[in-house]
mmCIF file of C-alpha atoms in Angstrom:
data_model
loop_
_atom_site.group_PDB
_atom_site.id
_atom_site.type_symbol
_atom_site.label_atom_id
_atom_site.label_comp_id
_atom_site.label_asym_id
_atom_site.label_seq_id
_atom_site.Cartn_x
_atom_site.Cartn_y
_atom_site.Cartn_z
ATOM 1 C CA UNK A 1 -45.271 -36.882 42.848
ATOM 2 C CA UNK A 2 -43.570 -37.823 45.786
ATOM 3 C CA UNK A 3 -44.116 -35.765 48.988
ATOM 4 C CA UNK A 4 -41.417 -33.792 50.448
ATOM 5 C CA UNK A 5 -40.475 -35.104 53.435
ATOM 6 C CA UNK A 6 -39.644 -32.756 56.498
ATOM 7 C CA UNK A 7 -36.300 -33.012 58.923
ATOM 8 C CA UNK A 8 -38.148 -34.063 61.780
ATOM 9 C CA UNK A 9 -39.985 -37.019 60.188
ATOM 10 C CA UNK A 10 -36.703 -38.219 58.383
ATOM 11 C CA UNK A 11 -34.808 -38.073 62.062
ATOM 12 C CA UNK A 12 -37.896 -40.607 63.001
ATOM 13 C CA UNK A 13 -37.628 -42.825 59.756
ATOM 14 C CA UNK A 14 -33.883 -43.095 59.554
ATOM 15 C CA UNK A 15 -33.655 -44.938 62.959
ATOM 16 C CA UNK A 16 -33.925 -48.072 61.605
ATOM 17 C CA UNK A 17 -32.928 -50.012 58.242
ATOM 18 C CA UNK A 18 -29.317 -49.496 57.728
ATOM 19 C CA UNK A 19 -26.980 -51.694 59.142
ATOM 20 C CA UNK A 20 -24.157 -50.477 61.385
ATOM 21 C CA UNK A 21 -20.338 -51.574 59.973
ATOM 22 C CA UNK A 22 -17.442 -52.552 62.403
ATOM 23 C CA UNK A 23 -15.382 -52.534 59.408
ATOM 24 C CA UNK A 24 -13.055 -49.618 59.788
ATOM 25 C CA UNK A 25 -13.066 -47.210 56.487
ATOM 26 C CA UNK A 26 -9.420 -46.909 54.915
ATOM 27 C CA UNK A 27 -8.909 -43.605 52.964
ATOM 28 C CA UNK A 28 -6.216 -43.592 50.439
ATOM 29 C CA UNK A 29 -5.482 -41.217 48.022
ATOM 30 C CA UNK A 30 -6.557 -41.775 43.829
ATOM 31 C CA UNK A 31 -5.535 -40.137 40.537
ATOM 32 C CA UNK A 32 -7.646 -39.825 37.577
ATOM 33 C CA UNK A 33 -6.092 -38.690 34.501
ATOM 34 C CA UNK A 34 -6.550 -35.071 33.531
ATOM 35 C CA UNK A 35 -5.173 -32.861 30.656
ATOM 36 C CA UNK A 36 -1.948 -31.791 31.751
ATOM 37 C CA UNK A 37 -1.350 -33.690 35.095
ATOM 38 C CA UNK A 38 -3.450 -35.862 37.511
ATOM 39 C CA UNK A 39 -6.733 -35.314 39.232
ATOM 40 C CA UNK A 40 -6.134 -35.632 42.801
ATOM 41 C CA UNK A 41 -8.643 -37.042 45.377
ATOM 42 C CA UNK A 42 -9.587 -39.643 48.555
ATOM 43 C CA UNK A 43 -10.919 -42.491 48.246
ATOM 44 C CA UNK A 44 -12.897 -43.669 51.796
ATOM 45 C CA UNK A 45 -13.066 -47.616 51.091
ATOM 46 C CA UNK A 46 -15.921 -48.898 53.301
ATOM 47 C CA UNK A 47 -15.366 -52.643 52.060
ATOM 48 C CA UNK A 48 -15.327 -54.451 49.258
ATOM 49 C CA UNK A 49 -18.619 -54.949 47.119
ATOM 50 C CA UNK A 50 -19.820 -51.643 48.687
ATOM 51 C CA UNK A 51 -21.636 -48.899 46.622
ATOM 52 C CA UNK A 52 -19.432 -45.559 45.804
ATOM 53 C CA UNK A 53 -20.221 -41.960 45.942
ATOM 54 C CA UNK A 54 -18.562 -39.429 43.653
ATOM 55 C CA UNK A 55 -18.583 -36.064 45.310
ATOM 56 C CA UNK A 56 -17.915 -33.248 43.052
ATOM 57 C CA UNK A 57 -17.516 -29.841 45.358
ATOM 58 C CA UNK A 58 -19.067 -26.450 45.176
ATOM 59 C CA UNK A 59 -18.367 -23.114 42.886
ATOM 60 C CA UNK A 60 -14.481 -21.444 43.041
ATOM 61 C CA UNK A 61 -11.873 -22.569 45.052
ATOM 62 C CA UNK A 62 -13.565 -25.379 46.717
ATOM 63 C CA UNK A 63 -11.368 -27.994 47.887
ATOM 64 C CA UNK A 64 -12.488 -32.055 47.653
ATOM 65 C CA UNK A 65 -13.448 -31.664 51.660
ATOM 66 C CA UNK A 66 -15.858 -28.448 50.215
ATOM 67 C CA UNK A 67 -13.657 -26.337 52.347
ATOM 68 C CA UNK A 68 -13.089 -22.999 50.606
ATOM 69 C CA UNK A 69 -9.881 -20.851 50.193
ATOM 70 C CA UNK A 70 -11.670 -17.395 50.331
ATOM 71 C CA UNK A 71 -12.726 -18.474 54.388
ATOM 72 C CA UNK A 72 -15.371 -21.341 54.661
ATOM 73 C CA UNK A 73 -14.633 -24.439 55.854
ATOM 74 C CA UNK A 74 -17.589 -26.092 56.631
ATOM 75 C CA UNK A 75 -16.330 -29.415 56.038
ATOM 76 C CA UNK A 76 -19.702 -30.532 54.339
ATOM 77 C CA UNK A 77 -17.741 -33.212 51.654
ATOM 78 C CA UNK A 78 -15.989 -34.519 54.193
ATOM 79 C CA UNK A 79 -18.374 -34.981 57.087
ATOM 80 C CA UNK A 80 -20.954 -36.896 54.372
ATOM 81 C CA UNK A 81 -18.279 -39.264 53.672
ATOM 82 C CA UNK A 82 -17.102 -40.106 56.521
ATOM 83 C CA UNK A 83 -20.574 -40.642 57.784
ATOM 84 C CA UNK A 84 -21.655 -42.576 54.264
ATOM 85 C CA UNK A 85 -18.854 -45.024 55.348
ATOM 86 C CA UNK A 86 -19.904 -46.096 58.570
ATOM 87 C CA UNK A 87 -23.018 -46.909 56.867
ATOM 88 C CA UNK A 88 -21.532 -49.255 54.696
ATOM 89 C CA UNK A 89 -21.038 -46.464 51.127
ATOM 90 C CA UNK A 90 -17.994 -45.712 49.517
ATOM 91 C CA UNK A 91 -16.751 -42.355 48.426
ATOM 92 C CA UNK A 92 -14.491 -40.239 46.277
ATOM 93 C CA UNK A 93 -14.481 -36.620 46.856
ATOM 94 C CA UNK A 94 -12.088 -34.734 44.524
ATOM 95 C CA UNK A 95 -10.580 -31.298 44.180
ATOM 96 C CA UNK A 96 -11.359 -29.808 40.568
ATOM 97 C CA UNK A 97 -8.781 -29.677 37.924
ATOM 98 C CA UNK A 98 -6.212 -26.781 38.574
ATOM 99 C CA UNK A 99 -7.009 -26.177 42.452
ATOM 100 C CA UNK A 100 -5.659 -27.957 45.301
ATOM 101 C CA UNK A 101 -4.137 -31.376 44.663
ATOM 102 C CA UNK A 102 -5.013 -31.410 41.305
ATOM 103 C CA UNK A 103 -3.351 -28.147 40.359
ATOM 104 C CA UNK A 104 -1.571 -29.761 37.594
ATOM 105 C CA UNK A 105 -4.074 -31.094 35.749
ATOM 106 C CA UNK A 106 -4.055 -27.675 34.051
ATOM 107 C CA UNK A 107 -2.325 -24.607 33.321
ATOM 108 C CA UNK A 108 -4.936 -22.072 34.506
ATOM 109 C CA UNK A 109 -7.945 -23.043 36.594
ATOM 110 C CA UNK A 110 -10.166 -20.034 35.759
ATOM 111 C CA UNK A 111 -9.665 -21.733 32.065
ATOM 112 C CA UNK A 112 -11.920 -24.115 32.270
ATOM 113 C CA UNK A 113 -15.871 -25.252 31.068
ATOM 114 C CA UNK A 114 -18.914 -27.129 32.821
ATOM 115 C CA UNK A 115 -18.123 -29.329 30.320
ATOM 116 C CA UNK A 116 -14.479 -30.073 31.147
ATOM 117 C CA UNK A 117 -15.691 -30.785 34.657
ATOM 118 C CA UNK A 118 -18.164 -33.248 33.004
ATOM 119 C CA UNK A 119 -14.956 -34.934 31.410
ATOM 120 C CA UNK A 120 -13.369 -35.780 34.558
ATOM 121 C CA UNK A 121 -16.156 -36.683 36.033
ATOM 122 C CA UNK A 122 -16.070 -39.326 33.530
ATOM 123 C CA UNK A 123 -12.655 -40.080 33.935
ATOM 124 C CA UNK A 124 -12.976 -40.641 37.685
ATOM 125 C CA UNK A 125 -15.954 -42.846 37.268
ATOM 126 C CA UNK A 126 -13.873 -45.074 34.888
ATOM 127 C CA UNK A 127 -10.840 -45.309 37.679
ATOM 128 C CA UNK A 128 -13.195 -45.736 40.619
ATOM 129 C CA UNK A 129 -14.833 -48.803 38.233
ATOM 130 C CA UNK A 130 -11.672 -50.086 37.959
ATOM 131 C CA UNK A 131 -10.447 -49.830 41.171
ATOM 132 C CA UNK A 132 -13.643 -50.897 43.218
ATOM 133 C CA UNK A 133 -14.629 -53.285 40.720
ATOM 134 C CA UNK A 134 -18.429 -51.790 40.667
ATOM 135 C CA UNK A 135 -21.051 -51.820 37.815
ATOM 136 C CA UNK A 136 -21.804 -48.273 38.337
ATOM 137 C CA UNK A 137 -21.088 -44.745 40.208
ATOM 138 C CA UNK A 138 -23.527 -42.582 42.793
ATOM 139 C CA UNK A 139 -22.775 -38.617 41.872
ATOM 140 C CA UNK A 140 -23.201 -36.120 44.765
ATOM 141 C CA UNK A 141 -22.734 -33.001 43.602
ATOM 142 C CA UNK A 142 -22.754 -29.619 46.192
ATOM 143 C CA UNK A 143 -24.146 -26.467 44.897
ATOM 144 C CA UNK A 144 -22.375 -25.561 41.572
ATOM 145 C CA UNK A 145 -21.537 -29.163 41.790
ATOM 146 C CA UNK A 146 -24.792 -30.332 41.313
ATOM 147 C CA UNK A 147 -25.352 -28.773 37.595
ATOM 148 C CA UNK A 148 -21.671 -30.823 37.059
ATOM 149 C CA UNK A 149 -23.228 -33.757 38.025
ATOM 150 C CA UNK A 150 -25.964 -33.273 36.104
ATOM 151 C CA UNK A 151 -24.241 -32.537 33.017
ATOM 152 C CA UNK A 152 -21.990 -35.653 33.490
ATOM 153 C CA UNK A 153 -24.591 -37.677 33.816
ATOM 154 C CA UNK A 154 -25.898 -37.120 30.263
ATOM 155 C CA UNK A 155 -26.135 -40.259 28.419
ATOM 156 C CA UNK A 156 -24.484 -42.051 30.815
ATOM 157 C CA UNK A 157 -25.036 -45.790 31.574
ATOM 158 C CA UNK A 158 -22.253 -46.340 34.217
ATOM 159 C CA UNK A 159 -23.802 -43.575 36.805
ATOM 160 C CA UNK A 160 -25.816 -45.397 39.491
ATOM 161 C CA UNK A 161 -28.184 -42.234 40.229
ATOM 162 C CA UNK A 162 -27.792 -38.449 41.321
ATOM 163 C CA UNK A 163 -27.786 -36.727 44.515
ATOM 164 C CA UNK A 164 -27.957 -32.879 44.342
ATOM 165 C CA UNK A 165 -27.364 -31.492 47.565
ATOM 166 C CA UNK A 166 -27.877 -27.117 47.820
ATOM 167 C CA UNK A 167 -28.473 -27.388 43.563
ATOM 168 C CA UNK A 168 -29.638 -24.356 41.713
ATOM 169 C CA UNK A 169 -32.538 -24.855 39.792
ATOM 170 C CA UNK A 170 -31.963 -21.742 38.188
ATOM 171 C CA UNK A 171 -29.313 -21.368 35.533
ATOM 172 C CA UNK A 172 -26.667 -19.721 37.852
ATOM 173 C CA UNK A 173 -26.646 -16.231 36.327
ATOM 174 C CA UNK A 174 -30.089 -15.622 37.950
ATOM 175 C CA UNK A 175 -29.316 -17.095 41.243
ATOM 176 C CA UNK A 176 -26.076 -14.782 41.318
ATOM 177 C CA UNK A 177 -28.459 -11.362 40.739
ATOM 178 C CA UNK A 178 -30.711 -12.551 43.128
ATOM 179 C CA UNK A 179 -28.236 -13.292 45.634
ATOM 180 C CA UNK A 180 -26.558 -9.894 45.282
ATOM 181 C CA UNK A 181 -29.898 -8.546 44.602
ATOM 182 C CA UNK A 182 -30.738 -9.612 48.216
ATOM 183 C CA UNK A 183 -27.572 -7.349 50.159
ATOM 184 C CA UNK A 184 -28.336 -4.396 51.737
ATOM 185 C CA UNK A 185 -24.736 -3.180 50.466
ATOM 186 C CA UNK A 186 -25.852 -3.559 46.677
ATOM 187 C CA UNK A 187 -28.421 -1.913 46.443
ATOM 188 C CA UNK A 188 -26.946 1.442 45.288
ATOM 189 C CA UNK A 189 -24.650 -0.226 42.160
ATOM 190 C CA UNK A 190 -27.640 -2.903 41.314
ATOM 191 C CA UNK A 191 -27.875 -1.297 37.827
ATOM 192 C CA UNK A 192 -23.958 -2.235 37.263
ATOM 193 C CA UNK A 193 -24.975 -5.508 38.638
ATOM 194 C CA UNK A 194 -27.615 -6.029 36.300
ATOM 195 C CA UNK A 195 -25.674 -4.754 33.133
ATOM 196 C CA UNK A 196 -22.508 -7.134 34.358
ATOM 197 C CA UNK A 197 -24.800 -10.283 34.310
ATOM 198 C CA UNK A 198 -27.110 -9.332 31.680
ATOM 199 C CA UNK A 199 -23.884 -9.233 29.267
ATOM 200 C CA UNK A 200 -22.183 -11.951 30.730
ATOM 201 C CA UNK A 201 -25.783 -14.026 29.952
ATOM 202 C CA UNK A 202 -25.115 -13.133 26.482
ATOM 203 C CA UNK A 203 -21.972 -13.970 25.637
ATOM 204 C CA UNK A 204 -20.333 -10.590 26.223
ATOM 205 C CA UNK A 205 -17.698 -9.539 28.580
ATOM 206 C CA UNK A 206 -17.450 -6.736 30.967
ATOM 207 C CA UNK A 207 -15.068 -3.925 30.885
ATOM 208 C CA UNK A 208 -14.211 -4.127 34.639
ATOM 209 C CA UNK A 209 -13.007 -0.439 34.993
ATOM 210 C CA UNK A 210 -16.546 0.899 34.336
ATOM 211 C CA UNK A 211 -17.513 -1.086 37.535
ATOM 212 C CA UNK A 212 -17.774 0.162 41.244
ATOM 213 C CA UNK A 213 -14.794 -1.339 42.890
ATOM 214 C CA UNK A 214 -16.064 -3.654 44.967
ATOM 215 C CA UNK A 215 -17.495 -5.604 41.740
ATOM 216 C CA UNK A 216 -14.337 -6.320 40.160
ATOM 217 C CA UNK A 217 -13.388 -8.908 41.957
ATOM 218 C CA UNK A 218 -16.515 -11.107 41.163
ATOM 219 C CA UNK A 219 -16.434 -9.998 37.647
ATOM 220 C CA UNK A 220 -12.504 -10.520 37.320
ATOM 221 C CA UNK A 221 -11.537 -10.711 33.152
ATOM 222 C CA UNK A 222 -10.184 -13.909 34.292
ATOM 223 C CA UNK A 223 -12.963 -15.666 35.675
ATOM 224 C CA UNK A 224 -15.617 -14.062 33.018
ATOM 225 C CA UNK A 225 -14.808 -16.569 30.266
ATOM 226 C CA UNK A 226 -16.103 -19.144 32.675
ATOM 227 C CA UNK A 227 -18.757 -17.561 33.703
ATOM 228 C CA UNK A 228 -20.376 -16.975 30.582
ATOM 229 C CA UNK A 229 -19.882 -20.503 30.047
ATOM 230 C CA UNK A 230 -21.864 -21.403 33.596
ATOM 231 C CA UNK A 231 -24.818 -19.470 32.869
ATOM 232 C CA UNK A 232 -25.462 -20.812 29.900
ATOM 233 C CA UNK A 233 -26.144 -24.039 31.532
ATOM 234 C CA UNK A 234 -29.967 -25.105 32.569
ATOM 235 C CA UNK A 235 -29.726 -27.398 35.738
ATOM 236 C CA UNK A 236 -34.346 -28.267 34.952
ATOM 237 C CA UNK A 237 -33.006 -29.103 30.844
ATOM 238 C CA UNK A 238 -30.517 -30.852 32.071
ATOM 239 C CA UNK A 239 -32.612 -32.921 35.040
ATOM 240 C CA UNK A 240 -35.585 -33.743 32.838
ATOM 241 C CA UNK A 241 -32.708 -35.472 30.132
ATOM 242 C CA UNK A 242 -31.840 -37.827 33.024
ATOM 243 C CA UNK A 243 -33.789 -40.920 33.494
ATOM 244 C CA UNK A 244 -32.704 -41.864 36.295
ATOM 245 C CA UNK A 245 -33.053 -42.155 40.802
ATOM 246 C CA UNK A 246 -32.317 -38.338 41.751
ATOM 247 C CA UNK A 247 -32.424 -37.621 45.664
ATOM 248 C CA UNK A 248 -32.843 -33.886 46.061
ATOM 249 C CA UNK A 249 -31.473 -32.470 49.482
ATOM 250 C CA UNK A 250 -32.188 -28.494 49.812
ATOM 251 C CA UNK A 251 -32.092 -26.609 53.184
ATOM 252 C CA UNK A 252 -35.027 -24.410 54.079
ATOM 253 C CA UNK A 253 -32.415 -21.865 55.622
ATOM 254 C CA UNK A 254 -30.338 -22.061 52.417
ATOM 255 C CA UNK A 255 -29.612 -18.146 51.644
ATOM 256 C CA UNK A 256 -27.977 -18.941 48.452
ATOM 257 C CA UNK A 257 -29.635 -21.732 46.542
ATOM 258 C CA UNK A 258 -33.657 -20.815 47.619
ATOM 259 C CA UNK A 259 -36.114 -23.752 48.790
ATOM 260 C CA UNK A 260 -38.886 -21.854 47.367
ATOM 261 C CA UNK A 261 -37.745 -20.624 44.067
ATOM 262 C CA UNK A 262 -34.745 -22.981 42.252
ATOM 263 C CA UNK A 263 -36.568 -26.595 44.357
ATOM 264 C CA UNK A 264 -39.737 -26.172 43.047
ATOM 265 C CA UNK A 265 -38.139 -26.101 39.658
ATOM 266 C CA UNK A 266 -36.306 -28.946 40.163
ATOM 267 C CA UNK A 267 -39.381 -30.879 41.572
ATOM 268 C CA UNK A 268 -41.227 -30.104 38.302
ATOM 269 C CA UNK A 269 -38.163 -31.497 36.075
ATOM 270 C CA UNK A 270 -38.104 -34.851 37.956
ATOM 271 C CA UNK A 271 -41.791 -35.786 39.699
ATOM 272 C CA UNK A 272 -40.124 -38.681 40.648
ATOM 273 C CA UNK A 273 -36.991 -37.624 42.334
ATOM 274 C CA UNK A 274 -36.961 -38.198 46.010
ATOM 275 C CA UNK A 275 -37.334 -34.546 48.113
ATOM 276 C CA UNK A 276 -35.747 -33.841 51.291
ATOM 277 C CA UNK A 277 -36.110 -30.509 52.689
ATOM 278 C CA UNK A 278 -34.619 -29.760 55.441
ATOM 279 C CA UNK A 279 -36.578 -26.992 57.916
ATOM 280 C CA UNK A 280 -33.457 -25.218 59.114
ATOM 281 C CA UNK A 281 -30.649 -26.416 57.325
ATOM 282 C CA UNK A 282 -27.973 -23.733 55.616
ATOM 283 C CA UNK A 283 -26.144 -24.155 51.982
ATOM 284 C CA UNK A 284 -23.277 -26.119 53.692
ATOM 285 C CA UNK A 285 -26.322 -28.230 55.300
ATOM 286 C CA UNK A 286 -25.706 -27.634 58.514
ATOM 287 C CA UNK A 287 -28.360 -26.596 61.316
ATOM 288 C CA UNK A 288 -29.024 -22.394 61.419
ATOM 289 C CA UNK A 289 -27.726 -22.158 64.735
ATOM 290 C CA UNK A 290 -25.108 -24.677 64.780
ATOM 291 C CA UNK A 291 -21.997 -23.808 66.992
ATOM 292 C CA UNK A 292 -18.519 -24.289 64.529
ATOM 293 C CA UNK A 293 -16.133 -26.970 65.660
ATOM 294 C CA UNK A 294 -13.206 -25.970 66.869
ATOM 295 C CA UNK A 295 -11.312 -26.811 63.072
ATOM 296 C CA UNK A 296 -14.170 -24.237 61.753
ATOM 297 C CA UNK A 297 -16.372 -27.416 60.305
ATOM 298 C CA UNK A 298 -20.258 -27.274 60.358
ATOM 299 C CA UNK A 299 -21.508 -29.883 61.625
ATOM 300 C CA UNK A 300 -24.270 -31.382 59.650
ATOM 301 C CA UNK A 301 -28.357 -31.482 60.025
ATOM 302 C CA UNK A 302 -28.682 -35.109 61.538
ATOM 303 C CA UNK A 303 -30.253 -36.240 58.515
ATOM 304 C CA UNK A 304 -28.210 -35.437 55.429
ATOM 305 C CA UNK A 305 -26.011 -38.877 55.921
ATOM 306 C CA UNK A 306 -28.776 -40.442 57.207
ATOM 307 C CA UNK A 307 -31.250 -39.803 53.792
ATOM 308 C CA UNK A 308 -28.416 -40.386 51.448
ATOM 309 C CA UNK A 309 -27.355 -43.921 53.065
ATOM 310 C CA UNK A 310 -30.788 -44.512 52.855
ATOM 311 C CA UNK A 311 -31.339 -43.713 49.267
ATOM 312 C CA UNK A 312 -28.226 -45.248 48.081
ATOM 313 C CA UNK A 313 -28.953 -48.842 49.730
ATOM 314 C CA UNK A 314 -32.378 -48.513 48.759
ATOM 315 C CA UNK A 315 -31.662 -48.160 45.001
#
């Protein structure tokens, strides 16, 4: 198994070994095809011949930059590419089908499966084949988009390797009650929480009224078809069916995906997969104590670009 390798040695190791490109990145926009309409994204071109990263963002509305509508912007899809291209990587980031640019692509975005992320996934790989006329596609997936990535890579020959950045190891139901679990605020309605999840685990929906008010937003009758379809996912079944290179980037600070219970798991699926845990890094993967920019972003622990360039060229 390999070791898991700490911040402050990776700041050390990643001084040297990647080459620095003059080449100035062009972004464009792309389309993939999607049901309805097209599947919006950008495209960061660092050159021709260059390897290319999918990104696939995070859970809800989530945009391709892994800005959120609800208030986050951290800016963490974004800041990778742009920092993967000066190294010499491609990237795509994308918004999912029915958000954001790709709002078209269906009639209802809270109608939708892992599994229909997993199809575009596949669709985008095809057009970003095409386009950059490479043999095969990097996937960096962001929290929930990690267990996408993971289920698109199933049987896959065309995917170069996965890089789960913030990834549950958990199927997502339990990381939800443990995350509400852990509020102060919860902690006199946890039995509703419980029941919700418990049902929603099994297949059943939730009569909203019976909940305290300030749970019917999260378990919304609109968004409860999808997530019965989320939990029933396994992010370890799904790592130990790949057989392929897997970085693994997890911040020690991360209050919603937890270094010490859902990486461990993931470790155990994939002894090989490369570890990088970073000692004070947050679920956007920036530094605890980092200071927003002034356009709200986060920036990122120094070596989240770094150890993906590095594991990209490497491979």
């Amino acid at each position: 198994m390999k070791p898991v390798v700490f911040r402050f040695l990776l700041l050390l190791s990643g001084l040297g070994g990647l080459s620095s490109h003059a080449f100035a990145a062009e972004s464009t926009a792309i389309e993939a095809p999607g049901p309805l309409g097209p599947l919006a994204g950008t495209f960061v071109n660092a050159g021709a011949d260059t390897p290319v990263v999918l990104m696939i963002p995070g859970s809800g509305p989530t945009d391709r930059d892994g800005n959120s509508a609800l208030g986050p912007k951290p800016a963490t899809l974004r800041q990778i590419a742009d920092g993967l291209a000066k190294r010499g990587i491609s990237s795509v980031r994308i918004d999912k089908r029915g958000m954001f640019g790709s709002k078209q692509a269906v009639a209802d975005g809270n109608h939708v499966t892992i599994a229909d992320y997993a199809t575009d996934v596949r669709n985008w790989i095809a057009v970003i084949r095409r386009k950059a006329g490479v043999r095969c596609i990097w996937l960096a997936g962001h929290s929930e988009g990690g267990l996408v990535a993971l289920a698109s890579a199933q049987g896959q020959a065309d995917i170069c390797g996965l890089i789960l950045l913030s990834t549950a190891g958990r199927p997502l139901g339990e990381v939800l009650r443990s995350q509400l679990h852990a509020l102060p605020s919860a902690q006199t309605v946890l039995p509703q929480i419980d029941g919700a999840i418990d049902a929603l685990e099994a297949g059943r929906h939730v009569a909203v009224q019976t909940l305290h008010p300030g749970l019917r937003g999260l378990f919304h009758p609109a968004v409860q078809d999808y997530m019965i379809d989320l939990f029933h996912h396994d992010p370890v079944a799904l790592l130990k069916a790949y057989h392929g290179s897997v970085l693994i980037v997890q911040g020690a600070a991360d209050r919603q995906v937890s270094a010490t219970e859902d990486l461990p798991l993931l470790k155990a699926a994939d002894p090989k997969a490369q570890v990088v845990l970073l000692s004070n890094a947050t679920h956007p993967l920036a530094d605890l104590d980092v200071v927003p920019a002034t356009d709200g972003s986060l920036p990122l622990d120094g070596a989240v670009v770094t150890d993906i360039a590095e594991f990209v060229l490497k491979h």
